XYZ file of C-alpha atoms in Angstrom:
337
model
C -0.101 0.424 -0.255
C 1.218 3.676 -0.190
C 2.226 6.082 2.768
C -1.159 8.114 2.137
C -2.655 5.231 3.811
C -0.318 5.327 7.111
C -1.676 8.582 7.648
C -5.723 8.507 6.559
C -6.001 4.592 8.022
C -3.563 4.664 10.767
C -6.876 3.290 13.463
C -7.394 0.627 10.917
C -3.538 -0.370 10.586
C -3.734 -1.362 7.139
C -0.509 0.299 5.533
C 1.209 -0.846 2.587
C 4.013 0.700 0.093
C 5.072 4.452 -0.224
C 5.998 5.790 -3.466
C 9.444 7.610 -2.988
C 11.892 9.824 -5.832
C 14.241 7.936 -7.609
C 16.925 8.734 -10.126
C 18.557 5.762 -12.137
C 21.476 6.002 -14.039
C 23.224 3.012 -15.023
C 22.045 0.353 -17.313
C 21.841 -3.272 -16.723
C 23.808 -6.025 -17.632
C 21.639 -8.510 -19.242
C 23.804 -11.555 -18.892
C 26.085 -10.726 -15.368
C 26.375 -13.574 -13.728
C 24.168 -14.278 -10.657
C 25.498 -13.380 -6.970
C 25.865 -16.803 -4.394
C 23.307 -16.041 -1.073
C 25.665 -13.735 0.966
C 26.078 -15.862 4.518
C 23.745 -14.770 7.179
C 25.757 -12.504 9.850
C 27.694 -13.554 12.950
C 24.254 -12.313 15.084
C 21.966 -12.830 13.879
C 19.737 -16.030 15.588
C 18.705 -19.511 14.269
C 15.247 -17.898 14.639
C 16.389 -15.657 12.377
C 17.647 -18.103 9.759
C 15.600 -20.706 10.028
C 12.394 -19.225 7.560
C 9.283 -20.108 7.972
C 7.205 -21.118 5.430
C 7.686 -19.898 1.628
C 8.175 -16.292 1.161
C 7.624 -12.984 -0.931
C 8.667 -9.402 -0.512
C 6.526 -6.397 -1.653
C 9.116 -4.150 -4.250
C 8.381 -0.583 -4.936
C 9.009 1.942 -8.129
C 12.174 3.423 -6.485
C 13.548 0.197 -6.028
C 12.003 -2.376 -9.054
C 13.414 0.964 -11.032
C 16.645 0.870 -9.112
C 17.462 -3.036 -9.887
C 15.893 -2.859 -13.718
C 18.756 0.186 -14.581
C 21.267 -0.380 -12.481
C 23.710 -3.368 -12.411
C 25.137 -2.530 -8.826
C 20.934 -2.566 -7.217
C 19.996 -5.149 -9.720
C 22.842 -7.601 -8.150
C 22.774 -6.450 -4.046
C 18.664 -7.015 -4.583
C 19.644 -11.078 -5.801
C 21.651 -11.218 -2.884
C 19.950 -9.702 -0.512
C 16.661 -11.813 -1.576
C 19.103 -14.780 -1.352
C 20.027 -14.281 1.957
C 17.152 -14.243 3.418
C 15.498 -17.207 1.391
C 12.815 -15.194 -0.287
C 10.893 -16.800 -2.978
C 8.858 -14.885 -4.794
C 9.758 -10.915 -5.432
C 6.550 -8.510 -6.458
C 8.411 -6.700 -8.808
C 6.410 -3.437 -9.542
C 5.990 -3.516 -12.962
C 3.844 0.053 -14.143
C 5.173 3.571 -15.026
C 7.385 5.434 -12.568
C 8.620 9.176 -12.926
C 7.332 9.919 -16.114
C 8.865 6.096 -17.291
C 7.274 3.117 -17.988
C 9.666 0.454 -18.882
C 7.603 -1.988 -19.606
C 6.573 -0.799 -22.507
C 9.239 1.329 -23.674
C 12.290 -0.612 -22.620
C 11.141 -4.143 -21.736
C 14.538 -5.698 -22.180
C 15.698 -4.570 -18.797
C 12.247 -6.582 -17.532
C 13.285 -9.432 -19.179
C 16.663 -9.170 -17.889
C 16.361 -9.008 -14.694
C 13.975 -12.053 -15.064
C 15.506 -13.860 -16.250
C 18.688 -12.985 -13.713
C 16.146 -13.571 -10.676
C 15.185 -17.321 -11.991
C 18.563 -18.336 -12.034
C 18.922 -17.189 -9.003
C 15.816 -19.455 -7.811
C 13.704 -16.228 -7.671
C 9.943 -16.075 -8.950
C 8.872 -13.104 -10.517
C 5.193 -11.195 -9.765
C 4.128 -8.025 -11.439
C 3.239 -5.606 -8.951
C 0.985 -3.459 -9.943
C -0.694 -0.306 -8.088
C 1.257 2.815 -7.442
C 1.056 5.813 -4.906
C 2.891 7.598 -7.986
C -0.241 6.660 -10.512
C -2.921 7.450 -7.535
C -4.157 3.795 -8.363
C -6.896 3.938 -6.449
C -9.029 5.861 -8.584
C -9.030 2.192 -10.468
C -11.521 1.511 -9.009
C -13.696 4.030 -9.903
C -15.424 3.662 -13.310
C -14.266 6.373 -14.745
C -10.402 4.743 -14.257
C -12.102 1.272 -15.390
C -9.423 1.600 -18.513
C -6.708 2.676 -17.105
C -6.424 -0.716 -14.657
C -7.509 -3.003 -17.537
C -4.504 -0.964 -19.710
C -2.045 -1.287 -16.737
C -3.010 -5.298 -16.639
C -2.732 -5.413 -20.330
C 0.697 -4.431 -20.509
C 2.280 -7.492 -18.436
C -0.157 -9.729 -20.186
C 1.357 -8.199 -23.483
C 5.070 -8.891 -22.167
C 4.196 -11.891 -21.098
C 3.084 -12.931 -24.304
C 6.272 -11.453 -26.074
C 9.216 -12.850 -23.625
C 10.825 -16.044 -23.394
C 10.059 -18.009 -20.683
C 12.595 -17.711 -19.069
C 12.070 -14.110 -18.872
C 8.344 -14.385 -18.147
C 6.551 -13.286 -15.331
C 5.063 -16.081 -13.162
C 1.910 -13.876 -11.260
C 0.524 -10.807 -10.719
C 0.015 -9.111 -7.161
C -2.556 -6.024 -7.621
C -2.524 -3.527 -4.861
C -5.685 -1.264 -5.956
C -7.054 0.111 -2.484
C -10.688 1.507 -2.017
C -10.025 2.731 1.810
C -7.303 5.380 0.462
C -10.055 7.205 -1.376
C -11.450 10.347 0.051
C -14.644 8.931 -0.700
C -14.834 6.497 1.323
C -16.455 7.774 4.930
C -18.881 8.722 2.672
C -19.746 5.816 0.277
C -17.765 2.884 1.661
C -19.658 0.088 0.195
C -20.167 1.507 -2.883
C -16.032 1.557 -3.592
C -16.041 -1.719 -1.971
C -18.724 -2.524 -4.856
C -16.695 -0.798 -7.484
C -13.995 -2.776 -6.529
C -15.146 -6.590 -7.002
C -16.585 -5.141 -9.891
C -12.960 -3.661 -10.989
C -11.963 -7.345 -9.842
C -13.659 -9.032 -12.103
C -12.892 -7.193 -14.962
C -9.575 -7.873 -14.648
C -10.034 -11.446 -14.196
C -12.070 -11.350 -17.382
C -8.877 -10.074 -19.279
C -6.402 -12.056 -18.003
C -8.754 -14.952 -19.024
C -9.551 -13.975 -22.681
C -5.180 -13.562 -22.651
C -5.086 -17.736 -21.764
C -2.311 -17.097 -19.732
C -2.846 -19.003 -16.795
C -0.365 -17.262 -14.980
C -1.880 -16.614 -10.901
C -3.335 -13.289 -10.051
C -4.292 -11.935 -6.938
C -4.217 -8.560 -4.910
C -3.670 -6.879 -1.488
C -6.272 -6.914 0.755
C -6.169 -5.730 4.545
C -8.008 -8.675 7.362
C -11.068 -6.455 8.215
C -12.754 -7.752 4.961
C -14.227 -10.699 6.273
C -16.175 -8.538 9.167
C -18.301 -6.701 5.690
C -20.797 -8.607 4.188
C -21.882 -7.283 0.950
C -24.694 -8.323 -1.984
C -22.955 -9.633 -5.156
C -24.573 -10.647 -8.623
C -26.924 -12.273 -6.549
C -25.221 -12.937 -3.119
C -24.545 -11.840 0.154
C -21.188 -12.735 1.438
C -17.996 -10.867 3.436
C -16.466 -8.726 0.688
C -12.822 -11.548 1.611
C -15.208 -14.357 0.089
C -16.331 -11.856 -3.234
C -12.638 -11.304 -3.928
C -11.679 -14.952 -3.322
C -14.021 -16.074 -5.824
C -12.432 -14.125 -7.686
C -8.964 -14.409 -7.741
C -6.133 -16.929 -7.880
C -4.539 -16.139 -4.277
C -4.961 -12.795 -2.192
C -1.704 -11.358 0.228
C -3.726 -10.488 3.211
C -2.282 -7.540 5.009
C -2.153 -8.763 8.498
C -0.042 -6.342 10.064
C 0.375 -7.546 13.040
C 3.305 -7.971 15.434
C 2.394 -10.831 17.432
C 1.062 -14.445 15.974
C -1.064 -15.525 18.702
C -4.320 -13.671 20.688
C -7.763 -12.469 18.719
C -5.803 -9.239 17.571
C -3.080 -11.469 16.648
C -1.631 -12.855 12.978
C -3.623 -16.146 13.265
C -6.966 -15.168 14.078
C -6.982 -12.801 11.479
C -6.005 -14.764 8.888
C -8.132 -18.185 9.855
C -11.441 -16.483 8.093
C -9.851 -16.030 4.983
C -7.599 -20.036 5.496
C -10.492 -21.605 5.962
C -12.758 -20.350 3.368
C -9.932 -20.522 0.376
C -9.662 -24.465 1.580
C -12.994 -24.805 0.813
C -13.330 -23.349 -2.843
C -9.107 -24.308 -3.588
C -7.093 -20.968 -3.440
C -4.344 -19.746 -2.024
C -3.929 -17.086 1.315
C -0.327 -15.184 1.298
C 0.397 -13.485 4.800
C 1.336 -10.155 4.992
C 2.850 -8.232 7.617
C 4.806 -5.027 7.905
C 7.934 -3.832 8.349
C 7.272 0.117 8.372
C 7.424 2.327 11.416
C 3.921 2.989 12.380
C 2.561 4.935 15.546
C 0.379 2.037 16.243
C 2.842 -0.253 17.745
C 0.937 -3.398 17.097
C 0.772 -3.075 13.301
C 4.094 -3.817 12.444
C 7.697 -5.585 14.019
C 9.863 -2.233 13.052
C 9.855 -1.556 16.698
C 11.063 -5.539 17.270
C 13.869 -7.619 16.108
C 13.546 -10.272 13.502
C 14.927 -12.964 15.677
C 10.777 -11.785 17.268
C 9.266 -10.931 14.123
C 10.698 -14.849 12.957
C 9.741 -16.310 16.243
C 6.336 -15.108 15.151
C 5.644 -16.277 12.098
C 6.809 -19.545 12.951
C 3.949 -19.884 15.434
C 2.274 -18.995 12.862
C 3.037 -21.256 10.229
C 3.287 -24.172 12.507
C -0.028 -23.585 13.260
C -1.541 -22.615 9.840
C 1.449 -24.448 7.782
C -0.280 -27.603 7.290
C -3.898 -25.687 5.465
C -3.251 -26.507 1.403
C -4.524 -22.511 1.445
C -1.828 -21.905 3.631
C 0.636 -19.662 0.644
C 2.956 -18.385 2.885
C 4.279 -14.965 4.261
C 4.549 -12.068 2.422
C 7.281 -8.755 3.763
C 6.018 -5.441 3.601
C 8.524 -4.232 1.492
C 12.145 -4.585 0.312
C 13.007 -1.254 1.151
C 11.580 -0.997 4.759
C 12.907 -4.075 5.468
C 16.464 -3.746 4.532
C 16.420 -0.443 6.258
C 14.882 -2.251 9.653
C 17.616 -4.699 9.565
C 20.479 -2.077 8.811
C 21.239 -2.518 5.741
C 20.187 1.037 4.330
């Protein structure tokens, strides 16, 4: 999500990703060697090095474009992802600061994705941006922009070699950060579902089977809405449409009524019933409401809580692992930047 969401929705505790200024000047070397995983720091505890479950990471505009445009950033990024045993990167795949590399310079995506695949890392196209204000894509008058955003990724994949294709798509288009959320929440949620339906149909029309899913806050399961003659929680309508959801389950402890496990259970149980997956999202950005993020704790604390969560829900067919928010803040939290 975006930094704006942090300010607007602190009480709801559902922040996701900032888009910050960025200048990239170094061209990526298409066939540069993959860097081996860096050894774990000597001070890291066994809890921090024992990764709980599959792991993904949101990688936003600035850092994604840095990796696409700069050899040093690409090399550092791959080494970091390997060192943290991150299996999947959600790589931003839309315009930033007046450029849209997915269409203007697709060879940069081909080169980086090829390198990441060689390093054993899957790559999902991350669509949604504070820079582009894509929360507006929920609104019917912006529907064409939402579809065009997805179509660019589908077109890219169609023209790329197998080793250069995205493995999936992650959408971060959040109706609750729109100014009119307070006055017409239910209408915006209905429009979000309609937009989702349109995007799923567009992907299906392309004939491509890559999995696609949105980031959604854990509290969508507490809001019921009628859609196509069925009344059920928003989360279930969304899960019916997509292949998976990335649940923004932003809490700093696994157990208890306000913990990660409790907030994820409805989505996991429903996904079990309908054959879908749930990625459990956790936060590393600082937040005034401490329970929202692991920022005030240590890496070993996060790994402990993720381990508890994985032991509790890991046997569920719907469990897809964890997704960390986000690349830049995670590195800063670890003291690497």
